[in-house]
PDB file of C-alpha atoms and ligand atoms in Angstrom:
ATOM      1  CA  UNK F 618     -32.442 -50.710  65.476  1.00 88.00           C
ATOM      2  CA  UNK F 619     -34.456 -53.434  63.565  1.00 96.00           C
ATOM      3  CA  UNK F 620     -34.560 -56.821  65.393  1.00 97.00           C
ATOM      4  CA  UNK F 621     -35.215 -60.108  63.176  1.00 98.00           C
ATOM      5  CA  UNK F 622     -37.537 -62.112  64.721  1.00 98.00           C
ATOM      6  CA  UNK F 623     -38.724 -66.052  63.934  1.00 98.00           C
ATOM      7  CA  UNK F 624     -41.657 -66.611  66.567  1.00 98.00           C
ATOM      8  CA  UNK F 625     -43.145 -70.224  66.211  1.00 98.00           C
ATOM      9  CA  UNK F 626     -47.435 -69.791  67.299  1.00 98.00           C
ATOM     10  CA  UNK F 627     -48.126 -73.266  68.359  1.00 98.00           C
ATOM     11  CA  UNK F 628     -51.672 -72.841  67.968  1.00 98.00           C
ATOM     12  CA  UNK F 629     -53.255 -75.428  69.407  1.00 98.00           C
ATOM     13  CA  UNK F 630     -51.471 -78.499  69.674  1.00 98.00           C
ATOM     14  CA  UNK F 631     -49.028 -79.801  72.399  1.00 98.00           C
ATOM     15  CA  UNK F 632     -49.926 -81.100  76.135  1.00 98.00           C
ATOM     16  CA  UNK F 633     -47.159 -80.043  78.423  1.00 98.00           C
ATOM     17  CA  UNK F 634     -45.254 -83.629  77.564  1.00 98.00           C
ATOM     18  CA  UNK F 635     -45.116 -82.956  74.129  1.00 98.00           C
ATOM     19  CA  UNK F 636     -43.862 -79.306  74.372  1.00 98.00           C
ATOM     20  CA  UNK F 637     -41.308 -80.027  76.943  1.00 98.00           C
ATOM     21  CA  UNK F 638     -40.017 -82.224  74.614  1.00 98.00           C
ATOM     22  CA  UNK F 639     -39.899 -79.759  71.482  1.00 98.00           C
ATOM     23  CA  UNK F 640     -38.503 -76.958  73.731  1.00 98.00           C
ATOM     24  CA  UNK F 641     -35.596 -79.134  74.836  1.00 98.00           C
ATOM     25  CA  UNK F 642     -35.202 -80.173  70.907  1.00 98.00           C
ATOM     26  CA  UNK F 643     -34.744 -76.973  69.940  1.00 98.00           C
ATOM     27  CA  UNK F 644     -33.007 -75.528  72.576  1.00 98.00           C
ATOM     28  CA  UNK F 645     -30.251 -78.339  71.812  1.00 97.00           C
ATOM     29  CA  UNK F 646     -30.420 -77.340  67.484  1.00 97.00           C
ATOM     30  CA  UNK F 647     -30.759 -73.243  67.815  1.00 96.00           C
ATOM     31  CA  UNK F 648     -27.551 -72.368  70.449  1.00 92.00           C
ATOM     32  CA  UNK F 649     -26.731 -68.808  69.237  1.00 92.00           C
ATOM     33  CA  UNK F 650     -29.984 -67.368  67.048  1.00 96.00           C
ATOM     34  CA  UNK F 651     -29.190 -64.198  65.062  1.00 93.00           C
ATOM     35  CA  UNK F 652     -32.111 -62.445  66.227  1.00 97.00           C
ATOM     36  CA  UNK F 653     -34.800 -63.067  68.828  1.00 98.00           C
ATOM     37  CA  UNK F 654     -36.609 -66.436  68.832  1.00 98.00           C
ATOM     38  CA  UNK F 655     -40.179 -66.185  70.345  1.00 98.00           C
ATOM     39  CA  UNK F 656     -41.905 -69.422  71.230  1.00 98.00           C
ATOM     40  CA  UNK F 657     -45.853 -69.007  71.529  1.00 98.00           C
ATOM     41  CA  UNK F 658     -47.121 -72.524  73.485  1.00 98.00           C
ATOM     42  CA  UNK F 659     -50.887 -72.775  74.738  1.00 98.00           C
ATOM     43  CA  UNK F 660     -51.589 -71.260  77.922  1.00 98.00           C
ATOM     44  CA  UNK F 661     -51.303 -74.782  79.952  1.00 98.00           C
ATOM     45  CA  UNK F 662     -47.395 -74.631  78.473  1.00 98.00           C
ATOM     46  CA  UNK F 663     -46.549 -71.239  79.229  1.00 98.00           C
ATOM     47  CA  UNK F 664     -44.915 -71.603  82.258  1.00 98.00           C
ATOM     48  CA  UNK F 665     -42.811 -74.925  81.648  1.00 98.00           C
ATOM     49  CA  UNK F 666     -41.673 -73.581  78.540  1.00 98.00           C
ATOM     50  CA  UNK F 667     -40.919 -70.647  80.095  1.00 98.00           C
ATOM     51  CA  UNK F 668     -38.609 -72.029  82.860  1.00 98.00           C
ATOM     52  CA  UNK F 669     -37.419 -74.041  80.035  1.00 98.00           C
ATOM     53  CA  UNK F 670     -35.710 -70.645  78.220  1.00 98.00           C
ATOM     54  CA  UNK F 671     -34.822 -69.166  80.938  1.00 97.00           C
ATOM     55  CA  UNK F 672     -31.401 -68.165  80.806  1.00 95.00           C
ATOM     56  CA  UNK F 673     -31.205 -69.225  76.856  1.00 97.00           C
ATOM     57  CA  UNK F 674     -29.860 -65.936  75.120  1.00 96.00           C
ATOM     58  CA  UNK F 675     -32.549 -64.896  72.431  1.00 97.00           C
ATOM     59  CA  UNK F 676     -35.193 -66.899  73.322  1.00 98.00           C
ATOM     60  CA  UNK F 677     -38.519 -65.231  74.438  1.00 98.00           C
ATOM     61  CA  UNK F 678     -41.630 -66.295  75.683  1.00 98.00           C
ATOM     62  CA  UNK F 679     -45.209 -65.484  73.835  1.00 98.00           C
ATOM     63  CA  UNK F 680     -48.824 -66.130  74.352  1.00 98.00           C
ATOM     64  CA  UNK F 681     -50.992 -66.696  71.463  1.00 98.00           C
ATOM     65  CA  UNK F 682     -53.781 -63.997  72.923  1.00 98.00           C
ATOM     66  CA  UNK F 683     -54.506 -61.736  76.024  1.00 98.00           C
ATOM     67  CA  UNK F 684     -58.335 -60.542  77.045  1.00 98.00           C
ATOM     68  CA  UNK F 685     -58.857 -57.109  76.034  1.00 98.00           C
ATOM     69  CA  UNK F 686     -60.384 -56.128  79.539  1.00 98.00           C
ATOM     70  CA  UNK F 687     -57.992 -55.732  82.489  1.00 98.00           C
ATOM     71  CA  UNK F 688     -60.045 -58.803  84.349  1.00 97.00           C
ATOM     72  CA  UNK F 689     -63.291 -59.920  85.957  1.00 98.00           C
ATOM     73  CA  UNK F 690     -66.295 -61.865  84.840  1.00 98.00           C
ATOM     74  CA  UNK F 691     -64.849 -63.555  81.490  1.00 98.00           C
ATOM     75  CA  UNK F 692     -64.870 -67.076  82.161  1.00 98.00           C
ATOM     76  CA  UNK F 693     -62.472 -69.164  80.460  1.00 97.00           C
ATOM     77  CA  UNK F 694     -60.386 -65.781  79.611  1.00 98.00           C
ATOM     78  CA  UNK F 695     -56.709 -64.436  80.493  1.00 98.00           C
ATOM     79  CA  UNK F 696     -55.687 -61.154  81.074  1.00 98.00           C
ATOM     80  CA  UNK F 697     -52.238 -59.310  80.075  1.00 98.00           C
ATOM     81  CA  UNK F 698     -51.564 -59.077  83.487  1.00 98.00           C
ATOM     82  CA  UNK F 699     -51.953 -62.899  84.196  1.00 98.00           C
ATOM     83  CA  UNK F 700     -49.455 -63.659  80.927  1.00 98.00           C
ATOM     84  CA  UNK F 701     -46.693 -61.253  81.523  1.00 98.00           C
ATOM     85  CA  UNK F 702     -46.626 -62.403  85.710  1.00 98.00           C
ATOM     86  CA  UNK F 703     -46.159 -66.043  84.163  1.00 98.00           C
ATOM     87  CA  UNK F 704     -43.010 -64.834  82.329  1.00 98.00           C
ATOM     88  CA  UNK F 705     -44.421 -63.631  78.989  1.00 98.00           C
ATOM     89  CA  UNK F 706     -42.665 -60.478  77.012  1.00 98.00           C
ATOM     90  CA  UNK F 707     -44.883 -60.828  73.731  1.00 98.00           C
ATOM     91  CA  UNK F 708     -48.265 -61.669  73.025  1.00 98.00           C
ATOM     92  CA  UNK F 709     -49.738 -62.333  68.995  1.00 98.00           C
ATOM     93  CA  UNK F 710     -52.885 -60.300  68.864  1.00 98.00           C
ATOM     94  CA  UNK F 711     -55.194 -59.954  66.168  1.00 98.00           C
ATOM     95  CA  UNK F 712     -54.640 -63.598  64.494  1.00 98.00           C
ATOM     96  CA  UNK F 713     -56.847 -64.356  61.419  1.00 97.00           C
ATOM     97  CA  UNK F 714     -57.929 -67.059  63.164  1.00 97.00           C
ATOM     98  CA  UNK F 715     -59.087 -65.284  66.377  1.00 98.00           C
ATOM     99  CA  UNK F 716     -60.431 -62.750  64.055  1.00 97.00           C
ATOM    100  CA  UNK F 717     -62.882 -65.510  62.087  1.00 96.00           C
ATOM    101  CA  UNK F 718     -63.369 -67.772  64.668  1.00 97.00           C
ATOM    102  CA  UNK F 719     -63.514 -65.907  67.686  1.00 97.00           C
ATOM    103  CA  UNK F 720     -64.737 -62.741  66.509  1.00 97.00           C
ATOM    104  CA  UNK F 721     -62.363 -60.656  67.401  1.00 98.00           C
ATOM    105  CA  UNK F 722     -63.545 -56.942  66.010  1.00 97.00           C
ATOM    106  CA  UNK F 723     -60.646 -53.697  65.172  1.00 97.00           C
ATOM    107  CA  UNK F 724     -62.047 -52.414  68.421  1.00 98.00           C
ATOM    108  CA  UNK F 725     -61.248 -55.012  70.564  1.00 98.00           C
ATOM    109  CA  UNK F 726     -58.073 -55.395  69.302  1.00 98.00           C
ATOM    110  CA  UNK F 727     -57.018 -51.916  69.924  1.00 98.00           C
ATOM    111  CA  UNK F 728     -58.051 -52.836  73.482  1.00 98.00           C
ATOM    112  CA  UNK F 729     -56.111 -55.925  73.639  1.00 98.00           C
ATOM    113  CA  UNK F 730     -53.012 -53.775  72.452  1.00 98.00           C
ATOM    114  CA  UNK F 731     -53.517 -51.421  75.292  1.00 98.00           C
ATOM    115  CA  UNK F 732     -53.771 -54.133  77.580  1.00 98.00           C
ATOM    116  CA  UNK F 733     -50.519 -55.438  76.757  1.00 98.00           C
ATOM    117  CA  UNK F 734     -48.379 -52.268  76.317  1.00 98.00           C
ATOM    118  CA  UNK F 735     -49.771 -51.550  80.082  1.00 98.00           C
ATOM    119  CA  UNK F 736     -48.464 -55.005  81.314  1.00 98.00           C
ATOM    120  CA  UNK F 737     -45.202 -54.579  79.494  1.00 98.00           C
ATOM    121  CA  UNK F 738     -46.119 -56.798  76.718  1.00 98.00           C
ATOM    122  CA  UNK F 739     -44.559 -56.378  73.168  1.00 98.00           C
ATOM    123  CA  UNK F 740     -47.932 -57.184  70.960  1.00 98.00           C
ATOM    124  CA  UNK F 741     -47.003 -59.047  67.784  1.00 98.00           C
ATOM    125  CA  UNK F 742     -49.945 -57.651  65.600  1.00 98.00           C
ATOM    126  CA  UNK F 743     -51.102 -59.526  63.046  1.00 98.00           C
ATOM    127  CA  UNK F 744     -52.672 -58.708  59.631  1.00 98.00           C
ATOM    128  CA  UNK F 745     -53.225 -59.661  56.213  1.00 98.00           C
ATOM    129  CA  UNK F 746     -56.652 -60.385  53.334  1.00 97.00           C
ATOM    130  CA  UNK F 747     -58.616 -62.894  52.621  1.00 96.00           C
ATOM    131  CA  UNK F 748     -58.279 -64.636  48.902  1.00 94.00           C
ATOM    132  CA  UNK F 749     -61.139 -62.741  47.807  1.00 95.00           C
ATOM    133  CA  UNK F 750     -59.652 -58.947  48.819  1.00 96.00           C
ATOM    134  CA  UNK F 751     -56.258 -60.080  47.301  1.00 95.00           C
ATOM    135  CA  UNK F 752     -58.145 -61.748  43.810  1.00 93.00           C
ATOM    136  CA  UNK F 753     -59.821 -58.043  44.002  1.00 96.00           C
ATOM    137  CA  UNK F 754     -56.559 -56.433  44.315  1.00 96.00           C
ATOM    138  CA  UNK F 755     -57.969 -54.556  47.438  1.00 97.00           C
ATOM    139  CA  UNK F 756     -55.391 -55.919  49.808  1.00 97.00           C
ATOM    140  CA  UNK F 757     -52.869 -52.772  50.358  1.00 98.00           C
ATOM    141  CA  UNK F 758     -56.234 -50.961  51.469  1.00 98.00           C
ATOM    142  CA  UNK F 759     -57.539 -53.657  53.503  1.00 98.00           C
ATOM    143  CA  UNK F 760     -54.107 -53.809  55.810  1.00 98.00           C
ATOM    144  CA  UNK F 761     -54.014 -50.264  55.805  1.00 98.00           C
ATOM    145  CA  UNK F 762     -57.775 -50.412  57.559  1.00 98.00           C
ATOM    146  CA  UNK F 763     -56.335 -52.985  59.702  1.00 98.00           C
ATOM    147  CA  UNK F 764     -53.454 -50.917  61.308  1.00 98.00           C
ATOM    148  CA  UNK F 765     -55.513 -47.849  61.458  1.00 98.00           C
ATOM    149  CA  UNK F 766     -58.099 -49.454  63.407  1.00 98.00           C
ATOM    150  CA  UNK F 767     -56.288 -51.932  65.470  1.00 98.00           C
ATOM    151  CA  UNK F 768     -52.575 -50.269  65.870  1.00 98.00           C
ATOM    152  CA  UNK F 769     -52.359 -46.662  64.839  1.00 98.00           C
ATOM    153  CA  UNK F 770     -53.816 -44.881  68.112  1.00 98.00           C
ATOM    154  CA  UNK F 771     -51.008 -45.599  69.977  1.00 98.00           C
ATOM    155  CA  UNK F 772     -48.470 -42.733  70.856  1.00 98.00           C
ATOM    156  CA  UNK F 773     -44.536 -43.404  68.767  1.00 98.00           C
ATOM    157  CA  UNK F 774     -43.410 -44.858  72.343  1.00 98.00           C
ATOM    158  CA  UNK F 775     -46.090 -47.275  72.558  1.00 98.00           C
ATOM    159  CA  UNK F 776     -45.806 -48.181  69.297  1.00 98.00           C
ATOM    160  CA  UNK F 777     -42.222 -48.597  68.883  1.00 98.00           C
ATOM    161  CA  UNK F 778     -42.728 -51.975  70.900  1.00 98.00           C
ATOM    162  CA  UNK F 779     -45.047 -53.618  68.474  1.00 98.00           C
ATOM    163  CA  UNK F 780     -44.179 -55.879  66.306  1.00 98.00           C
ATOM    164  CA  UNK F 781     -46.303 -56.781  63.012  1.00 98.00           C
ATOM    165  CA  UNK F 782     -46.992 -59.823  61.353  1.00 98.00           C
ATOM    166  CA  UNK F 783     -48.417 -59.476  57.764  1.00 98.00           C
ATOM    167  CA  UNK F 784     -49.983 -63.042  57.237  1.00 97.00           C
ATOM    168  CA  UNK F 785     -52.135 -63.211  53.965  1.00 97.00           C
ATOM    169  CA  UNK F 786     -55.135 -65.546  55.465  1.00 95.00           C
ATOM    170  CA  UNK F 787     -54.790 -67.706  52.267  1.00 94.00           C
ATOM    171  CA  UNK F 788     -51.249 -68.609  52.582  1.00 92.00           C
ATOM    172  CA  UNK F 789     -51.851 -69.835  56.010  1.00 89.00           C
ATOM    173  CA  UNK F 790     -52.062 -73.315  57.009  1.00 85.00           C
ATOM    174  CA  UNK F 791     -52.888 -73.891  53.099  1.00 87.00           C
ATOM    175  CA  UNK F 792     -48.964 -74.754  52.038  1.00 83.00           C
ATOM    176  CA  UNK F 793     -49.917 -71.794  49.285  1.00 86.00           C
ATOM    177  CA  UNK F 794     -47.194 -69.312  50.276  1.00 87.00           C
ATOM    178  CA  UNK F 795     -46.777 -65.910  49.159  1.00 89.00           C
ATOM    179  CA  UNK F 796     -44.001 -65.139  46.698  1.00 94.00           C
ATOM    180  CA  UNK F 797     -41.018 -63.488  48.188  1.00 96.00           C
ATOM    181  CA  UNK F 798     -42.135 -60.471  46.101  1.00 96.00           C
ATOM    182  CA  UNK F 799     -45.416 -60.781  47.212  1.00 96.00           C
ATOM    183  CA  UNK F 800     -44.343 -60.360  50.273  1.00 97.00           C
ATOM    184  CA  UNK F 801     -41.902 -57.843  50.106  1.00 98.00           C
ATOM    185  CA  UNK F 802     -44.242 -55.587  48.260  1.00 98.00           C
ATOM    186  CA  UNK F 803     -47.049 -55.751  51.477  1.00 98.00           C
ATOM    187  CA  UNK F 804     -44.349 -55.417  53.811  1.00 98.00           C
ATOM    188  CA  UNK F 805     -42.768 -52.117  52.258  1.00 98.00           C
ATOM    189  CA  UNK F 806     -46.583 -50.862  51.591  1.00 98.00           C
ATOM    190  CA  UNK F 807     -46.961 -51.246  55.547  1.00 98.00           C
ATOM    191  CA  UNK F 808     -43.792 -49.572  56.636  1.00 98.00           C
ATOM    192  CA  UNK F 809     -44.798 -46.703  53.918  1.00 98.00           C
ATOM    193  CA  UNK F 810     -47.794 -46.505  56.130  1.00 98.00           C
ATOM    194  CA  UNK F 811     -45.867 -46.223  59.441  1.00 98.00           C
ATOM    195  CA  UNK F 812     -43.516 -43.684  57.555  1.00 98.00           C
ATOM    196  CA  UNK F 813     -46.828 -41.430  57.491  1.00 98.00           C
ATOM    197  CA  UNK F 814     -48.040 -41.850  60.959  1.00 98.00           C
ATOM    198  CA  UNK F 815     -44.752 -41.878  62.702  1.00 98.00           C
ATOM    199  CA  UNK F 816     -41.892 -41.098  60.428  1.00 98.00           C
ATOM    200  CA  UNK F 817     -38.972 -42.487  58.507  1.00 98.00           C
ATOM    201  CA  UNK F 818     -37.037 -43.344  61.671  1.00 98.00           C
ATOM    202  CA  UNK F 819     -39.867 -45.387  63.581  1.00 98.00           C
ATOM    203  CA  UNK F 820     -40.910 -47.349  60.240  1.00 98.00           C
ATOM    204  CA  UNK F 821     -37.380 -48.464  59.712  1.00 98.00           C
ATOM    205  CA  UNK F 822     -36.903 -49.473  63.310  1.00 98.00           C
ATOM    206  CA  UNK F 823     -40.561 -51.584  63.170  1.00 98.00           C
ATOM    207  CA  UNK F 824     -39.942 -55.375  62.463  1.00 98.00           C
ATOM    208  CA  UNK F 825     -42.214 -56.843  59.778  1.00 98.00           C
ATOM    209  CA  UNK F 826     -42.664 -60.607  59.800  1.00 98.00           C
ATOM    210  CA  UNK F 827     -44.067 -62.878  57.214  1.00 97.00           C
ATOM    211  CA  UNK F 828     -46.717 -65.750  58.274  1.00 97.00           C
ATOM    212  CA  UNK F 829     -48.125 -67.939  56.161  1.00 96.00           C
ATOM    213  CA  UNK F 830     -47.016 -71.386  54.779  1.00 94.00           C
ATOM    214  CA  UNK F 831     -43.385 -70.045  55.762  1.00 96.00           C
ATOM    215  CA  UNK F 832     -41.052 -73.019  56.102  1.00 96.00           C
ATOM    216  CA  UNK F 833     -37.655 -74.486  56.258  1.00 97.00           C
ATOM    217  CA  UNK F 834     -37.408 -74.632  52.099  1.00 97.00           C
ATOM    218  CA  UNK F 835     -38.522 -70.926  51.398  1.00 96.00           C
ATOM    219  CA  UNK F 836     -37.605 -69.222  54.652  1.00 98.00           C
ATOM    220  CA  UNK F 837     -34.110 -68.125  53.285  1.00 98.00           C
ATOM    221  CA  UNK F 838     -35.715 -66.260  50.548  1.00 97.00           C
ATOM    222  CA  UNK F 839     -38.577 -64.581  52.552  1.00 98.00           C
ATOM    223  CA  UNK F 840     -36.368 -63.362  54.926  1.00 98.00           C
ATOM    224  CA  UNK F 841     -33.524 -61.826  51.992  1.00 97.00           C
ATOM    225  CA  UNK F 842     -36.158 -59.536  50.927  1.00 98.00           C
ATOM    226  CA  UNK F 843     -35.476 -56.119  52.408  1.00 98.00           C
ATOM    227  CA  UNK F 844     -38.576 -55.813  54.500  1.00 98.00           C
ATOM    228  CA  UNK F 845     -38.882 -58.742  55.936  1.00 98.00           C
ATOM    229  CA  UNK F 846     -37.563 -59.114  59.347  1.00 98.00           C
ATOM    230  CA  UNK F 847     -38.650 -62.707  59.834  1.00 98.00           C
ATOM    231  CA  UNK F 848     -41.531 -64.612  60.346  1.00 98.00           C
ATOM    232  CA  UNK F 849     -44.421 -65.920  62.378  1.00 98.00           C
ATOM    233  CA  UNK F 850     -44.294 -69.730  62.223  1.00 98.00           C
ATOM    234  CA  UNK F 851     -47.324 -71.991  62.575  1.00 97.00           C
ATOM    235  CA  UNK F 852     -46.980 -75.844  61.009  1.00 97.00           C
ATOM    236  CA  UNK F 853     -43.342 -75.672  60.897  1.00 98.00           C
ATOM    237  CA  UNK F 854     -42.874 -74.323  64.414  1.00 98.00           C
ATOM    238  CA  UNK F 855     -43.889 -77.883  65.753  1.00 98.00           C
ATOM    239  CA  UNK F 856     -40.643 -79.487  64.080  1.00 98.00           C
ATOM    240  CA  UNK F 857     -37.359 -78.503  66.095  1.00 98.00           C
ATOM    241  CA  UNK F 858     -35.530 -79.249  62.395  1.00 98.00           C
ATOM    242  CA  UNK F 859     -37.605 -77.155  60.512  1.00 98.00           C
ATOM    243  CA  UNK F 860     -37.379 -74.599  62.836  1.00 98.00           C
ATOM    244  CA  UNK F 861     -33.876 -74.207  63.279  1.00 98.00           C
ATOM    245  CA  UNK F 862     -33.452 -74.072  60.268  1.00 98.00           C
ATOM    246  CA  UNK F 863     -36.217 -70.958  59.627  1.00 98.00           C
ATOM    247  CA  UNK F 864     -33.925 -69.454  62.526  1.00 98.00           C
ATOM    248  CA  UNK F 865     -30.945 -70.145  60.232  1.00 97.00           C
ATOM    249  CA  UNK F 866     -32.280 -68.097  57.984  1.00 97.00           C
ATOM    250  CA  UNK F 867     -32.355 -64.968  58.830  1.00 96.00           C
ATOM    251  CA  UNK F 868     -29.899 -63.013  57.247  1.00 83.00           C
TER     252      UNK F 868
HETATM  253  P1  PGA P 296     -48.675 -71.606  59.048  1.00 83.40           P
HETATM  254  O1  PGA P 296     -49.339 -70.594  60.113  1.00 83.40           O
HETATM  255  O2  PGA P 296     -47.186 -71.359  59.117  1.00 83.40           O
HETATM  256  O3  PGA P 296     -49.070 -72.975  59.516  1.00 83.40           O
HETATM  257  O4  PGA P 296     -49.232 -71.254  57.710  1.00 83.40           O
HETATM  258  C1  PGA P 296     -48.850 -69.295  60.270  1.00 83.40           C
HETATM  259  C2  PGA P 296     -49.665 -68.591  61.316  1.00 83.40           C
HETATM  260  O5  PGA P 296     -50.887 -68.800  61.359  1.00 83.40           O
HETATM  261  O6  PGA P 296     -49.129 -67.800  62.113  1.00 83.40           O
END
């Protein structure tokens, strides 16, 4: 069955005061989510906020990344093994941000993938263009690349605990959403795609989320569109409001 999903990625921001504080917020606003809420702190937070769920229905911890090696010399770098032992079930991989910033290549994301589906980690994959792929109308083949590179080794078991994020790198962060039927048209291309490599049953079965400029005014209608199973939260993750009310709305 197809879970819905809202998963708030913190990014950077919040000390362990200031996400104790958010975690209790919207622990007291979201009491009975429809469908799973992940919360994605830093690494410094992931154990607090961790404790802090426990025993909350729903509510699942994330980190925002995982080392694609099982461990060793990588200073300043986490393994999946470290993560899940802190209390972790998911872990975003593949973040546009990770990608441009942090250079994060198709082949080290396939590694990071295995590294989590060893540890028992459910990797929230993310994808989606730049502005200039999308003005080009290349998109559909540039998410396509995406999952074959960074997702579509994987045997049906393995990946029938991922989770994928289409986030269209210019909605994010930029308040420049994509339509709903934007949105809805990437998110049926990519389960078309997962049709091919692992048939009707698994693509219906695989939740899609949205990222991108998703918030509490145009939530409702992102998530009403057939494909979309929910969303990955950034900005509006760090309001307890605003999220619960993105968690509202799933339908
Ligand atoms: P945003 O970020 O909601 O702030 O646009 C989404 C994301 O990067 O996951």
């Amino acid at each position: 069955m197809r879970q819905q999903i809202v998963a708030g990625n913190w990014k950077m921001n919040n000390t362990l005061s200031e996400g104790s504080a958010l975690v209790s917020s919207i622990l007291e606003k979201i009491t009975h989510p429809k469908g799973l809420v992940v919360i994605a702190p830093p690494l410094t937070n992931l154990l607090s906020v961790g404790v802090q769920l426990n025993g909350h229905e729903g509510f699942h911890l994330a980190a925002q990344n995982c080392h694609h090696e099982t461990r060793g010399a990588y200073t300043g770098e986490v393994s999946a093994s470290m993560i899940a032992e802190a209390g972790a079930t998911f872990v975003i991989l593949g973040h546009s941000e990770r990608r441009q910033y942090f250079h994060e290549t198709s082949e080290m994301l396939a590694a990071k993938v295995n590294q989590a589906i060893s540890h028992s980690l459910r990797p929230v994959f993310c994808c989606g263009e730049p502005l200039e792929i999308r003005e080009a109308d290349k998109h559909a083949l540039y998410v396509e690349t995406q999952l074959r590179e960074g997702l579509f080794h994987l045997d049906e078991a393995s990946f029938r605990k991922v989770v994928i994020a289409y986030e269209p790198i210019w909605a994010i962060g930029t308040g420049r959403t994509a339509s709903s039927g934007q949105a809805q048209e990437m998110h049926k291309t990519i389960r078309n795609l997962i049709a091919d490599q692992y048939g009707a049953a698994v693509a219906e079965d695989t939740t899609i989320l949205y990222g991108g400029s998703c918030n509490a005014q145009n939530a409702a209608e992102l998530f009403g569109q057939p494909d979309v199973d929910g969303g990955l939260i950034g900005g509006a993750s760090l309001k307890a409001d605003d999220f619960a009310t993105i968690v509202n709305s799933l339908s």
